[in-house]
CSV table of C-alpha atoms in Angstrom, one decimal:
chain,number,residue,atom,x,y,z
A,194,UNK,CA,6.3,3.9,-6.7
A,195,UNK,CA,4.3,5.3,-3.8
A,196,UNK,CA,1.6,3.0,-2.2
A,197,UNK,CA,-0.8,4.2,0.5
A,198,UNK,CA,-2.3,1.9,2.4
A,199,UNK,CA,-3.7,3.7,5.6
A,200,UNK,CA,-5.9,0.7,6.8
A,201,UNK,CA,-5.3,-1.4,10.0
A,202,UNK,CA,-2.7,-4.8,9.8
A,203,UNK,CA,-5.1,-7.1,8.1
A,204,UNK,CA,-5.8,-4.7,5.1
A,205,UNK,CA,-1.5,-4.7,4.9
A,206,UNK,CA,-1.7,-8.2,4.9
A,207,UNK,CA,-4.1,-8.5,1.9
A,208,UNK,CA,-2.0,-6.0,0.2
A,209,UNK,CA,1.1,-8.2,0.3
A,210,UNK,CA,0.2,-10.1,-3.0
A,211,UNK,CA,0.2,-7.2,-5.3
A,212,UNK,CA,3.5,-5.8,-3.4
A,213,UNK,CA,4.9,-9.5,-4.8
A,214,UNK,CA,3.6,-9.0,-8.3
A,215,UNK,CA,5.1,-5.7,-8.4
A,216,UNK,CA,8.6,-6.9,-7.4
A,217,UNK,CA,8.2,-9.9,-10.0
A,218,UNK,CA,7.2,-7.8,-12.6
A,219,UNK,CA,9.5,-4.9,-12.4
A,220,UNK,CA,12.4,-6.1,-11.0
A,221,UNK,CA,14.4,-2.7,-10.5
A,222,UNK,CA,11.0,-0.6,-8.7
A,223,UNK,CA,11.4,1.3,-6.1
A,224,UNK,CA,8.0,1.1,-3.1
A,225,UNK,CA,7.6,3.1,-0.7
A,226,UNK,CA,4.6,2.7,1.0
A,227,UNK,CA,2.6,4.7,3.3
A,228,UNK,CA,0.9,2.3,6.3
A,229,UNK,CA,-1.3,3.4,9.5
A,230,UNK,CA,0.8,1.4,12.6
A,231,UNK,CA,3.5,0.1,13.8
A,232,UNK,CA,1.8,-2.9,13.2
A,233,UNK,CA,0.9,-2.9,10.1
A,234,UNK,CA,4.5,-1.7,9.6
A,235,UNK,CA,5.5,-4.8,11.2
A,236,UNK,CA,3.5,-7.2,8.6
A,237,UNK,CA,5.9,-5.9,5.8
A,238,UNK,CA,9.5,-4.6,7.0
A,239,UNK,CA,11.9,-7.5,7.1
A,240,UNK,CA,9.9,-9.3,3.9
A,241,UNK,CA,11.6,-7.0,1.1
A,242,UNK,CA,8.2,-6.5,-0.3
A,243,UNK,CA,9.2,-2.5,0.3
A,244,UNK,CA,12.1,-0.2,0.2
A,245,UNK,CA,10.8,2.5,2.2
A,246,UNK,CA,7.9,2.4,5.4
A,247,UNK,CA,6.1,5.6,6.3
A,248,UNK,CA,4.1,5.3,9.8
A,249,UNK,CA,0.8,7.4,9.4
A,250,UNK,CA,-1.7,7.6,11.7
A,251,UNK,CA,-3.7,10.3,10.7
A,252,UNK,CA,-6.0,10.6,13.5
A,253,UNK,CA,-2.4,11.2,15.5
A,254,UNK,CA,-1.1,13.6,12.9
A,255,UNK,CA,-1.7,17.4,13.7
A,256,UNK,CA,-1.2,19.6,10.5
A,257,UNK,CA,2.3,19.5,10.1
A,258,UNK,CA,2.2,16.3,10.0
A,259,UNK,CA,0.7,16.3,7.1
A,260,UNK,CA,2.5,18.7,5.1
A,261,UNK,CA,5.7,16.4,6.6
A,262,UNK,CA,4.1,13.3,4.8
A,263,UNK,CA,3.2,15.5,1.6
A,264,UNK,CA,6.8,16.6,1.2
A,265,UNK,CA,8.8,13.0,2.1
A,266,UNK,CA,6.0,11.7,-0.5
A,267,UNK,CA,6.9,14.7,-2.7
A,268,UNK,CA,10.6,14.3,-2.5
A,269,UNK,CA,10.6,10.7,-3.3
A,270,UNK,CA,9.1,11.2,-6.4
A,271,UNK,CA,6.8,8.7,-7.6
A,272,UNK,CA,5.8,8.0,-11.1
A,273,UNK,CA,3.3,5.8,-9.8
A,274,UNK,CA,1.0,6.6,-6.9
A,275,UNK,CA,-1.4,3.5,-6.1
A,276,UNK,CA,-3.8,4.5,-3.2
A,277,UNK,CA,-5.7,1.3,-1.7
A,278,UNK,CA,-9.3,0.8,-2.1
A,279,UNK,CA,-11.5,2.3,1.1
A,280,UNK,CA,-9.0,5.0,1.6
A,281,UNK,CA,-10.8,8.2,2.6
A,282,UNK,CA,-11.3,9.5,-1.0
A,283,UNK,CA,-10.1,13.2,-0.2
A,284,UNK,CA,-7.4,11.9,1.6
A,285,UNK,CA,-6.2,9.8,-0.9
A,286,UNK,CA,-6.3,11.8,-4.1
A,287,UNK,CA,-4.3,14.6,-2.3
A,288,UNK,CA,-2.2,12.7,-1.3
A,289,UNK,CA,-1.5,11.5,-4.3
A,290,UNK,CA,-1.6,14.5,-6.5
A,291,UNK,CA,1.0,16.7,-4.0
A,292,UNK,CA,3.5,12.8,-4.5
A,293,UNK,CA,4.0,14.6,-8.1
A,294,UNK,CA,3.1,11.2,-9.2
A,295,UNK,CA,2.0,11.0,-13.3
A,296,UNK,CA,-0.1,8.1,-13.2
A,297,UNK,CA,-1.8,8.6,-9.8
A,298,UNK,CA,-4.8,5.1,-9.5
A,299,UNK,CA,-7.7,5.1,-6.9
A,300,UNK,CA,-10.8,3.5,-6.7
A,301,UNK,CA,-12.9,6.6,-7.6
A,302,UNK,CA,-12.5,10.0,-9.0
A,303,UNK,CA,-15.0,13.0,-7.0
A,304,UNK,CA,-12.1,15.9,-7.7
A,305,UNK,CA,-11.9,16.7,-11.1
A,306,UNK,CA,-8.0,18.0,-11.6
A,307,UNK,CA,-6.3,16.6,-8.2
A,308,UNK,CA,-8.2,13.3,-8.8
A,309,UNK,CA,-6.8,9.9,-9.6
A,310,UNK,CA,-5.9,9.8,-13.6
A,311,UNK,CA,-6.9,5.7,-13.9
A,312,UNK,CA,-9.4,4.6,-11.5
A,313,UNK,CA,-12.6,2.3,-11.1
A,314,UNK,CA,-14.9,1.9,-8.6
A,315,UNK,CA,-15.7,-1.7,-9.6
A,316,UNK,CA,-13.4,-3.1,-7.1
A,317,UNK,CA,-15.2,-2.0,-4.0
A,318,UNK,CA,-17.2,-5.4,-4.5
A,319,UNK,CA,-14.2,-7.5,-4.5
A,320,UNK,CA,-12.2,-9.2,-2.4
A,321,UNK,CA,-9.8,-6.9,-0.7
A,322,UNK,CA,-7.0,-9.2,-2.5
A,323,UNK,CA,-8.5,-9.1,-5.9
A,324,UNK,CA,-9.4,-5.1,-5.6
A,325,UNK,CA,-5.9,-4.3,-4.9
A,326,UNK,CA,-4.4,-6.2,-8.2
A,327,UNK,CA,-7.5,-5.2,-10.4
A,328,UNK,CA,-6.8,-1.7,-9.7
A,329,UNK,CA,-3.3,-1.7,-10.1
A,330,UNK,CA,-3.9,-2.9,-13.6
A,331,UNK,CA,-6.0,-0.4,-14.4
A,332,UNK,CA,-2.7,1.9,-14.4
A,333,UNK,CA,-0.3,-1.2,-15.3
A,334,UNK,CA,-0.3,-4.3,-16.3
A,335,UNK,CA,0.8,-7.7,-14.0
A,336,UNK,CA,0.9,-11.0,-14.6
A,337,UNK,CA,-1.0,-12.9,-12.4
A,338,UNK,CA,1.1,-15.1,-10.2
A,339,UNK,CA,0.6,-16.3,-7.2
A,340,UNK,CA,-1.8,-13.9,-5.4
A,341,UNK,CA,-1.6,-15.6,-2.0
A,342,UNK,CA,-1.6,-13.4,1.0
A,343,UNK,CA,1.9,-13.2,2.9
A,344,UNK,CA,3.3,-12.9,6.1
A,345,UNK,CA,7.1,-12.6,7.4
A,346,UNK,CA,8.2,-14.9,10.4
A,347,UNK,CA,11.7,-14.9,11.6
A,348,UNK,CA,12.5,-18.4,12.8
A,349,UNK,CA,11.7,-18.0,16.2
A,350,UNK,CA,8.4,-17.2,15.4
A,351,UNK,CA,8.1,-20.0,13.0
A,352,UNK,CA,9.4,-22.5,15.9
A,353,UNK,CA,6.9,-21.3,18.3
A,354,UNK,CA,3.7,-21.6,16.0
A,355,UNK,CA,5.0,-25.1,14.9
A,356,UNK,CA,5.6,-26.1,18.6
A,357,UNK,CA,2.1,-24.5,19.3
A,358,UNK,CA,0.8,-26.6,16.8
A,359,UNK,CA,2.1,-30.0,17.4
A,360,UNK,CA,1.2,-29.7,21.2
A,361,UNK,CA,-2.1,-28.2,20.9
C-alpha cells in the first residue's frame, strides 16, 4: 500500500490512527508512505506504523525528482494508493495513477481516466483524523478501534517530558 501524505508534521501526526487500523486489520500489509520532512518523517520511523519512508518536498524537488518518486512508487507496486485529504489534487492523482495502484482513493476526482477510482469529497469537513479513516473506507473497510492520534518517544524523550512535567 502506498500512502501520500505531503503535509507538514502535524498532518503526519493525525494520520497515525488510520496507519494503526491498517496494521490491525491486515496484519501482513506492506506501507510505504510518502511524507514532506524530515520531520514529519521523524513522527513515524521507529513506531512500525510503516515499512518504507519517502522524503518529499516538492517545492525542493526539480523534475527528476519527480520522475525519481514516480518510479520508487512505481516499483513498489501498490495495490492500494491512499492520497490524504488537502493534497494538491493534480499532484495527487498522478501520483497515484503512475504507483500502478488498482484501487487508487482521494478526496475528489477533476481528471477523468488518471483520477482516483473511490473517492469523496465529504471529508474535507471533517476532522483531519476522521477524513483520513472515512476515506480509506471508501476503498476498504476498517474496524474502528482506537482512533487516537500517536506519537513515538524513545525513553529519553519520555524521561525528560515527565521530569518537565513534575518540575514545572
Amino acid at each position: 500500500m502506498l500512502i501520500i501524505q505531503p503535509h507538514g508534521m502535524g498532518d503526519q501526526i493525525m494520520i497515525t490512527p488510520l496507519l494503526k487500523l491498517l496494521k490491525s486489520n491486515y496484519r501482513n500489509i506492506v506501507i510505504r508512505i510518502v511524507v514532506s520532512s524530515i520531520a514529519s518523517k521523524a513522527v513515524i520511523e521507529n513506531s512500525k506504523l510503516v515499512d518504507e519512508i519517502e522524503v518529499f518536498n516538492r517545492n525542493k524537488e526539480n523534475i527528476f525528482g519527480y520522475f525519481r518518486l514516480i518510479w520508487k512508487n512505481f516499483v513498489f507496486s501498490p495495490n492500494i494508493s491512499y492520497v490524504a485529504p488537502y493534497t494538491n489534487l493534480i499532484l495527487g492523482q498522478v501520483l497515484s495513477f503512475c504507483s500502478g495502484a488498482k484501487i487508487r482513493i482521494g478526496e475528489d476526482k477533476s481528471m477523468p481516466i488518471f483520477g482516483y477510482t473511490h473517492y469523496n469529497p465529504k471529508c474535507l469537513n471533517m476532522h483531519k483524523v476522521d477524513a483520513n479513516i472515512f476515506l480509506f473506507n471508501i476503498g476498504l473497510r476498517l474496524s474502528k478501534a482506537s482512533i487516537q492520534p500517536y506519537f513515538y518517544l524513545k525513553n529519553k524523550e519520555l524521561l525528560f517530558g515527565e521530569d518537565f512535567f513534575t518540575k514545572n
